[in-house]
Short mmCIF file of C-alpha atoms in Angstrom, two decimals:
data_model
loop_
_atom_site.label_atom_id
_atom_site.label_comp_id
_atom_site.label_asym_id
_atom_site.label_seq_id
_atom_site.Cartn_x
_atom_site.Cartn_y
_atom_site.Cartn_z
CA UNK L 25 196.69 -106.03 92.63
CA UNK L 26 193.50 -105.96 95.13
CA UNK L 27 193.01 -108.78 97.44
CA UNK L 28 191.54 -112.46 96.93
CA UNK L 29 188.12 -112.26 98.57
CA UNK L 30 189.47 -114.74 101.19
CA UNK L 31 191.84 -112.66 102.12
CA UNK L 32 189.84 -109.96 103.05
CA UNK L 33 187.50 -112.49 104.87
CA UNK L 34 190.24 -113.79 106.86
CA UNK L 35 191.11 -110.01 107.80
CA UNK L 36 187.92 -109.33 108.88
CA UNK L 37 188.03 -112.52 111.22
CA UNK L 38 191.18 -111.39 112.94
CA UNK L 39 190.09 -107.29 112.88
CA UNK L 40 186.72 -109.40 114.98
CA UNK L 41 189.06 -110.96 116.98
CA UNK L 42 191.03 -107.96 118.32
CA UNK L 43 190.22 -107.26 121.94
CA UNK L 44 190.52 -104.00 123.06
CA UNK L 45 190.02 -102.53 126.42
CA UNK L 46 186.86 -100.41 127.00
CA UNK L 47 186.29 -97.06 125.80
CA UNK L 48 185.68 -95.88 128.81
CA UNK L 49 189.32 -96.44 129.86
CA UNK L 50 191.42 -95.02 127.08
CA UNK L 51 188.90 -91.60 127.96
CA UNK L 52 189.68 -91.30 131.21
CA UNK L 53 193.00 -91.84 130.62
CA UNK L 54 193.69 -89.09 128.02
CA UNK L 55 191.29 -86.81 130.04
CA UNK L 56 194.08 -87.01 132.76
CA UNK L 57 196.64 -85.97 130.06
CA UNK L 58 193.96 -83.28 129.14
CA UNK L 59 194.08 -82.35 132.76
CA UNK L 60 197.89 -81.57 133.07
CA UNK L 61 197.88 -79.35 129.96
CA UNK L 62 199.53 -81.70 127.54
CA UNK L 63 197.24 -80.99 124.73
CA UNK L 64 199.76 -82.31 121.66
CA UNK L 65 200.55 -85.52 123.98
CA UNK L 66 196.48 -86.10 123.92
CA UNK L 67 196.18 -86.04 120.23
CA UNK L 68 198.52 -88.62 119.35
CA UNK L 69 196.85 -90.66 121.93
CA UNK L 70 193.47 -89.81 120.69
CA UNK L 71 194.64 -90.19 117.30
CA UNK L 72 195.96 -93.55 117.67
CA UNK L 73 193.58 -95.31 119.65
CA UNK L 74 190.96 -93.99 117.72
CA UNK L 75 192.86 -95.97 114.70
CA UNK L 76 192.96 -99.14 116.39
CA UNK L 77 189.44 -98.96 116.97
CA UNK L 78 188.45 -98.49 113.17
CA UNK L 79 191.50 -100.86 112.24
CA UNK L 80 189.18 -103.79 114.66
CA UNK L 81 186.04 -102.14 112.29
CA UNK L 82 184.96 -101.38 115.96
CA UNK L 83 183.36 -98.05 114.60
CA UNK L 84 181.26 -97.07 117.35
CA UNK L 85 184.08 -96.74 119.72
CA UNK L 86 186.18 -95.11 117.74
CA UNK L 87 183.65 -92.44 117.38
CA UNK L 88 182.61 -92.54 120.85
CA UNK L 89 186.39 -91.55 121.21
CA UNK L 90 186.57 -89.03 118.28
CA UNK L 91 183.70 -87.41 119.64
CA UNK L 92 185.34 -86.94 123.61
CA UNK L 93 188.71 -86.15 121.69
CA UNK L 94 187.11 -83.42 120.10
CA UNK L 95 185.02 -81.92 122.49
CA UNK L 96 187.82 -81.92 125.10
CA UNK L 97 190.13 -80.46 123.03
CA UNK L 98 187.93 -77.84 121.67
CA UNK L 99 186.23 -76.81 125.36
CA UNK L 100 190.10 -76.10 126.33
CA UNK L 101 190.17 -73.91 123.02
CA UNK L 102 192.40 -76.04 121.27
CA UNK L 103 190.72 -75.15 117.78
CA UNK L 104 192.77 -76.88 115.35
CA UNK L 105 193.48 -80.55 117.35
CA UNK L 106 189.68 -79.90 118.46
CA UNK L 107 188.64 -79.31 114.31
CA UNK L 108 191.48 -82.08 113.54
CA UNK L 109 189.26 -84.73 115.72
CA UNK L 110 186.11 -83.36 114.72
CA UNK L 111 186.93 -84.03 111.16
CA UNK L 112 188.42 -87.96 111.81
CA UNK L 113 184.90 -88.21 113.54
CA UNK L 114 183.13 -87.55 110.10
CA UNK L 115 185.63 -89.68 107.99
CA UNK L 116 185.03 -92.79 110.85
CA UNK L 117 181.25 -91.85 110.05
CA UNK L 118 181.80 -92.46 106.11
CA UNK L 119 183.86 -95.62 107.14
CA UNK L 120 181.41 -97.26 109.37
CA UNK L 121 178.57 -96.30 106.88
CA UNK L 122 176.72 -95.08 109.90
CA UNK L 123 173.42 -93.73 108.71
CA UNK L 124 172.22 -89.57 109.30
CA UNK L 125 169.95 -89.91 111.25
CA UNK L 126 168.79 -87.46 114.48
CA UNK L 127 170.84 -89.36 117.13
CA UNK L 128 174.08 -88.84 114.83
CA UNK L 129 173.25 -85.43 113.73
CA UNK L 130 173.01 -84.71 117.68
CA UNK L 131 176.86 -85.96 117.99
CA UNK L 132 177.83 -83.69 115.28
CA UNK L 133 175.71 -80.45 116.98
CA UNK L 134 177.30 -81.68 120.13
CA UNK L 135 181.10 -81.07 118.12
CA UNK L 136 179.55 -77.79 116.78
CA UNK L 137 178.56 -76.42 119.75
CA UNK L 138 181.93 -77.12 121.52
CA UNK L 139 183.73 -74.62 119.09
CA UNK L 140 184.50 -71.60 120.67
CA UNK L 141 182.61 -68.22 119.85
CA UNK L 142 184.76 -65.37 121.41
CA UNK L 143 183.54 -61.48 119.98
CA UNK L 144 186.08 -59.48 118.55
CA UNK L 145 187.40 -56.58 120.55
CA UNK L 146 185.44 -53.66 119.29
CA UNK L 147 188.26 -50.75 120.82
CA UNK L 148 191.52 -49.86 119.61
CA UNK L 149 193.69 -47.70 121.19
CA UNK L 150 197.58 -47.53 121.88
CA UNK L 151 199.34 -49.85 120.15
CA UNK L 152 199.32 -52.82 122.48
CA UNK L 153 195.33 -52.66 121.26
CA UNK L 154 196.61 -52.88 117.52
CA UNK L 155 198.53 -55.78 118.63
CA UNK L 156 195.49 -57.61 120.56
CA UNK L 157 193.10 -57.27 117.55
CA UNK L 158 195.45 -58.88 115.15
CA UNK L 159 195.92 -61.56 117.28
CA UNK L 160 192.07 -62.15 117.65
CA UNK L 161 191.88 -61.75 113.94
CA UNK L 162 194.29 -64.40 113.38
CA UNK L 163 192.36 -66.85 116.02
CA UNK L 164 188.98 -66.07 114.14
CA UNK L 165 190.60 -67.32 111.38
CA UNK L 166 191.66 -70.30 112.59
CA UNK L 167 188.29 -71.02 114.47
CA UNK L 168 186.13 -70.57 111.11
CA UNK L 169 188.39 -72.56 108.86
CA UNK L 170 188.43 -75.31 111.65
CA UNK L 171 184.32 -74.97 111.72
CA UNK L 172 184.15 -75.05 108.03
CA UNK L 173 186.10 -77.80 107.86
CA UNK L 174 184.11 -80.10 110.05
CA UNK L 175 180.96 -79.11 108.82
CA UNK L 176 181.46 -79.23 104.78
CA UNK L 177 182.67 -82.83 105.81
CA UNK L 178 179.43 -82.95 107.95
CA UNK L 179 177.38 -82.06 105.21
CA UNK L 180 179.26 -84.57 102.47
CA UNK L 181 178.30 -87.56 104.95
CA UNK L 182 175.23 -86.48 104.92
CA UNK L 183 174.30 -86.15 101.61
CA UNK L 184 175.87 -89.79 101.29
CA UNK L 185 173.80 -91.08 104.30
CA UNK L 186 170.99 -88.96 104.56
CA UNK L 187 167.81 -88.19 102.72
CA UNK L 188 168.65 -84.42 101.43
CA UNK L 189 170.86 -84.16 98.25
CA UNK L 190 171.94 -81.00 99.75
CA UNK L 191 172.84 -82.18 103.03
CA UNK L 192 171.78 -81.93 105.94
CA UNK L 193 169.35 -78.77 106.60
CA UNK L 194 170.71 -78.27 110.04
CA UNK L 195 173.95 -78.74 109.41
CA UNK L 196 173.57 -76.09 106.56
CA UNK L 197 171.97 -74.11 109.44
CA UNK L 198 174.98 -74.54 111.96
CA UNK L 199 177.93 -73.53 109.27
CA UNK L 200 175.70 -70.07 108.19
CA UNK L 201 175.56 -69.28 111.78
CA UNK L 202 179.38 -69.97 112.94
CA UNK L 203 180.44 -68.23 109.90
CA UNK L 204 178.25 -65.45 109.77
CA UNK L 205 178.99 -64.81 113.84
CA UNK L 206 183.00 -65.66 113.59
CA UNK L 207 184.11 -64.09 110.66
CA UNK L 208 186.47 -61.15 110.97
CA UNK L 209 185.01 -60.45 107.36
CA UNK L 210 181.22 -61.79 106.62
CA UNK L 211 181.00 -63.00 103.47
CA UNK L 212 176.89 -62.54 103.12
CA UNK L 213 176.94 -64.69 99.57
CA UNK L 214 178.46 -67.85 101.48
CA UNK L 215 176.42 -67.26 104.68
CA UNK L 216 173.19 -67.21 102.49
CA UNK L 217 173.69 -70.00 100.73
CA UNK L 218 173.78 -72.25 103.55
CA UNK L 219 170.49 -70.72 105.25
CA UNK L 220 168.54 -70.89 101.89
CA UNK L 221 169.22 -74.50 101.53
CA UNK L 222 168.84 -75.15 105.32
CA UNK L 223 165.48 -75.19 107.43
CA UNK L 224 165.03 -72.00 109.21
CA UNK L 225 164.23 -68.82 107.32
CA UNK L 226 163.24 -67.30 110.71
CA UNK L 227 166.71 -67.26 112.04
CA UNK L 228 167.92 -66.41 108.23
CA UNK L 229 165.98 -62.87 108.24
CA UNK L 230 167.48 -61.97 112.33
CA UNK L 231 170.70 -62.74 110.97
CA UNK L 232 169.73 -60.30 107.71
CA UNK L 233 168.10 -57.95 109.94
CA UNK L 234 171.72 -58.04 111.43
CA UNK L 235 173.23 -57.67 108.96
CA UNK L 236 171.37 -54.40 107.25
CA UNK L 237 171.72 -53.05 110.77
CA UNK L 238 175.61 -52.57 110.25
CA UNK L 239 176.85 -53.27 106.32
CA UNK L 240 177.85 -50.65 104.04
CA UNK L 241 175.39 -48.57 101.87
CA UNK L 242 173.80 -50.42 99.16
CA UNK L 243 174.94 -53.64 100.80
CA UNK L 244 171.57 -53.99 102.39
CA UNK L 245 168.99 -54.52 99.30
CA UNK L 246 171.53 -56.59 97.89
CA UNK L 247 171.61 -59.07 100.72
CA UNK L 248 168.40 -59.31 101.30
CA UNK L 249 167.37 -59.66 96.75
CA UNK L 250 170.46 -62.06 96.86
CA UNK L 251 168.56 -64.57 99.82
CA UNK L 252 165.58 -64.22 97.92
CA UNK L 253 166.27 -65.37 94.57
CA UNK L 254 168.73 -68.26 95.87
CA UNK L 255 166.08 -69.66 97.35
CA UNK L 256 163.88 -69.29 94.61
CA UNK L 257 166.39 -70.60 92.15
CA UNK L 258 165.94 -73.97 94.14
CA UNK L 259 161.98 -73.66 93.26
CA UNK L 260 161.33 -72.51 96.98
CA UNK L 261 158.47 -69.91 96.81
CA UNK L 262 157.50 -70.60 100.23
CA UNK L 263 160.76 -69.64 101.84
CA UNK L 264 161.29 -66.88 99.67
CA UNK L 265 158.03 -65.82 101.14
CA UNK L 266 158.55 -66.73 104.55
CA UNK L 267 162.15 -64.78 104.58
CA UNK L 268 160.08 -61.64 103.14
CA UNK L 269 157.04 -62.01 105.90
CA UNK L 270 159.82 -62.45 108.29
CA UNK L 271 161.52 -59.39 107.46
CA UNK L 272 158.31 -57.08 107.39
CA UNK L 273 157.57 -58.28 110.77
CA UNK L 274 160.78 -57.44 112.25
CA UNK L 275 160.24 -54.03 110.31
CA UNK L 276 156.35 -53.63 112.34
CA UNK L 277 158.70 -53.78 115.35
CA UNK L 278 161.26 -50.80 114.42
CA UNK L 279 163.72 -53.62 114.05
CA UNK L 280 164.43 -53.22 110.64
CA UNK L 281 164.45 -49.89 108.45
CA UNK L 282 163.30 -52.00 105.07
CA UNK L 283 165.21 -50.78 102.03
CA UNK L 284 163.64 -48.50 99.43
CA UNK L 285 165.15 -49.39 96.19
CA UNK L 286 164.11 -50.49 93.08
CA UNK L 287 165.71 -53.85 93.78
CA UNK L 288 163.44 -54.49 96.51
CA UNK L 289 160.34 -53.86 94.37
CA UNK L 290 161.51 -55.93 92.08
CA UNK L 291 161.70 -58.87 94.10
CA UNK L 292 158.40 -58.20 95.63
CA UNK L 293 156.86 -57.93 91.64
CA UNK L 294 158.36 -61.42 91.56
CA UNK L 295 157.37 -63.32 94.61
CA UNK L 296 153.72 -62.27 93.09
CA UNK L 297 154.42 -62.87 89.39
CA UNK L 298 155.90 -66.30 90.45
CA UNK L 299 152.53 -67.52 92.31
CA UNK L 300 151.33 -67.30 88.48
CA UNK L 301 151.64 -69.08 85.51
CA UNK L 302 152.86 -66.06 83.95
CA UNK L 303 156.15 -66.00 81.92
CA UNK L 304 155.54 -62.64 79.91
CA UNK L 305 155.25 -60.62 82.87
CA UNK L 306 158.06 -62.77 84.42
CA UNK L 307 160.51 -61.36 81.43
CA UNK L 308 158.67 -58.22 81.20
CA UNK L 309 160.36 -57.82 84.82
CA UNK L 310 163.48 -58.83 83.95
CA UNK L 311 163.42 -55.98 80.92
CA UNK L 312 162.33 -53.22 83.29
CA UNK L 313 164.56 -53.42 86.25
CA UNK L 314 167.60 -54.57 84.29
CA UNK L 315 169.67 -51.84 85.92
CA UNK L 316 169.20 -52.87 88.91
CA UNK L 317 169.50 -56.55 88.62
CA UNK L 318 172.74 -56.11 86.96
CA UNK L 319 174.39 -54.23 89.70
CA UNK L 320 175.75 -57.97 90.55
CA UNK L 321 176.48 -60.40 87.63
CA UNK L 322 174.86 -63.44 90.36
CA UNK L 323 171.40 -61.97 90.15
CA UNK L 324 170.69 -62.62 86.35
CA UNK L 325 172.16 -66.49 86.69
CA UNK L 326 169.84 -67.12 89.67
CA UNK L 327 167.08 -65.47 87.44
CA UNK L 328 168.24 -68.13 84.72
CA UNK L 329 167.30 -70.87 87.27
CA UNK L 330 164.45 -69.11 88.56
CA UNK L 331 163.08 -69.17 84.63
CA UNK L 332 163.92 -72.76 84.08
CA UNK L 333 162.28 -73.92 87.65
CA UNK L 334 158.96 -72.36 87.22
CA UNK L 335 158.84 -71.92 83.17
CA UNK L 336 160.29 -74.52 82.32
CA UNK L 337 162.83 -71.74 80.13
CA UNK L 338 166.05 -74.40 79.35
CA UNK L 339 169.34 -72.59 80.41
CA UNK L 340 172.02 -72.41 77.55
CA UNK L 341 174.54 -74.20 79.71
CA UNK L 342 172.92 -76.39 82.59
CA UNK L 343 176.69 -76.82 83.91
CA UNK L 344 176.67 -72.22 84.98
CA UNK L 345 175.40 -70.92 87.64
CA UNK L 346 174.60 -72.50 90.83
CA UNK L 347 175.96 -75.60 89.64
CA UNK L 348 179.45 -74.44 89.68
CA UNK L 349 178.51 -72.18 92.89
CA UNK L 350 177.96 -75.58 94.38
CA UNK L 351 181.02 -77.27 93.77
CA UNK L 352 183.18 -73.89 94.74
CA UNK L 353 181.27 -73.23 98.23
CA UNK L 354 181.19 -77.19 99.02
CA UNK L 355 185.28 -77.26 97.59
#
């Protein structure tokens, strides 16, 4: 049975009512518990101050709290109580309704940048080096799941709050970088579809150029067809060029060794057949380099969308494709 409205207008009076002592206080305080090591000790205070704060509907200072909690606790490398704050900062965000705007997107960079980024030991030797690596593996882990975990509850505030049904651009920005740089294992699908729907296809080709520069044969065209098309599957021609001019620069500078498959020419066909009103040629593509397009089942869905953005071609089921790829990458 919910409430009578007076109720909850009476609660509100006495949340008003509530004095608490200034922010400033409880941080210094818990920054001396910080201080002595007792990391668990400054959670629970964190934690529960933090509460009484958004209890009192004081929102600001419980994120003003959240936000030192987090940073604290993630500068001394304590990931998960550090990603554990990070993420009641983004829930007291949805509570307080607070709008995305730049000043709040700079508190959540200001998280972001606080999470540690420690390379993974290249070496192995005896087997105290085995030993070593699987412990860094294991802390990688637990330092991109943390990330992730902020960030995907970053980017559901801000589609909420904000002006991009996507989320956030930068924020789509920061979780491609931390997991493309942090992963024991780089998932390039994931990585990409966070660039393509953030703001900077400059840093996306470096990071592709990076990429190439180290994956597995026939791992390169892939990657860089995959980018491509996902960005041209959300009707973005001029990023899908961009990422390509980007990529042909870095080539001019002996950067890049440019792959020389069939796959690339067929994305380059496209980018030109897609500047026309052309949907012949468009599926006269498709026909011709169907080998190569179906070396990954992905490529002919994001063609679907492709079709259907720029044709007007109606997809059998609008609920495929990068619908669904939505809902798993932002689960």
């Amino acid at each position: 049975m919910s409430p009578h409205p007076l109720q909850k207008t009476m609660s509100r009076a006495r949340s008003s009512r509530i004095v608490l002592p200034p922010v400033q206080e409880h941080i210094m305080k818990i920054d001396d518990v910080i201080d002595d090591g007792d990391y668990y000790g400054a959670q629970q205070m964190y934690k529960s101050v933090s509460s009484r704060y958004v209890a009192a509907e004081k929102y600001s200072e419980a994120l003003e709290i959240l936000l030192s909690g987090a940073c604290s606790q993630l500068k001394h490398e304590q990931v998960t109580c550090g990603a554990e704050l990070a993420v009641l900062f983004v829930e007291t965000l949805v509570k307080g309704k607070v709008p995305c705007d730049d000043n709040t997107l700079g508190r959540v960079r200001k998280i972001y940048k606080n999470f540690p980024q420690i390379p993974l030991p290249q070496q192995l030797g005896e087997d105290d080096d085995v030993q070593q690596l699987s412990e860094a593996l294991g802390a990688a882990k637990t330092r991109v799941e943390g990330c992730s975990s902020f960030l995907k509850a970053a980017l559901k505030w801000s589609m909420e709050f904000g002006s991009h049904r996507s989320g956030s651009p930068e924020i789509h920005i920061m979780l491609a970088t931390y997991v493309y740089s942090e992963s024991p294992e780089v998932d390039m699908t994931r990585v990409s579809y966070h660039f393509v729907r953030g703001n900077n296809p400059e840093m996306f080709a470096s990071i592709l150029v990076n990429f190439v520069g180290k994956c597995y044969p026939g791992e390169d065209d892939m990657a860089i067809a995959r980018a491509v098309l996902m960005y041209l599957s959300l009707g973005n021609l001029r990023d899908a060029n961009r990422l390509i001019d980007e990529l042909k620069k870095h080539e001019e500078r002996d950067e890049l060794e440019f792959p020389d498959s069939e796959l690339i020419e067929f994305i380059i066909y496209l980018l030109l057949t897609l500047q026309r009103d052309a949907l012949p040629l468009f599926n006269m593509l498709r026909a011709n380099y169907k080998p190569s397009i179906e070396r990954e089942p992905a490529l002919n869905e994001f063609l679907d969308e492709i079709a259907e953005k720029f044709y007007g071609v109606r997809r059998r089921n609008p609920l495929q494709g990068i619908f669904g790829d939505f809902l798993k990458m932002m689960g």
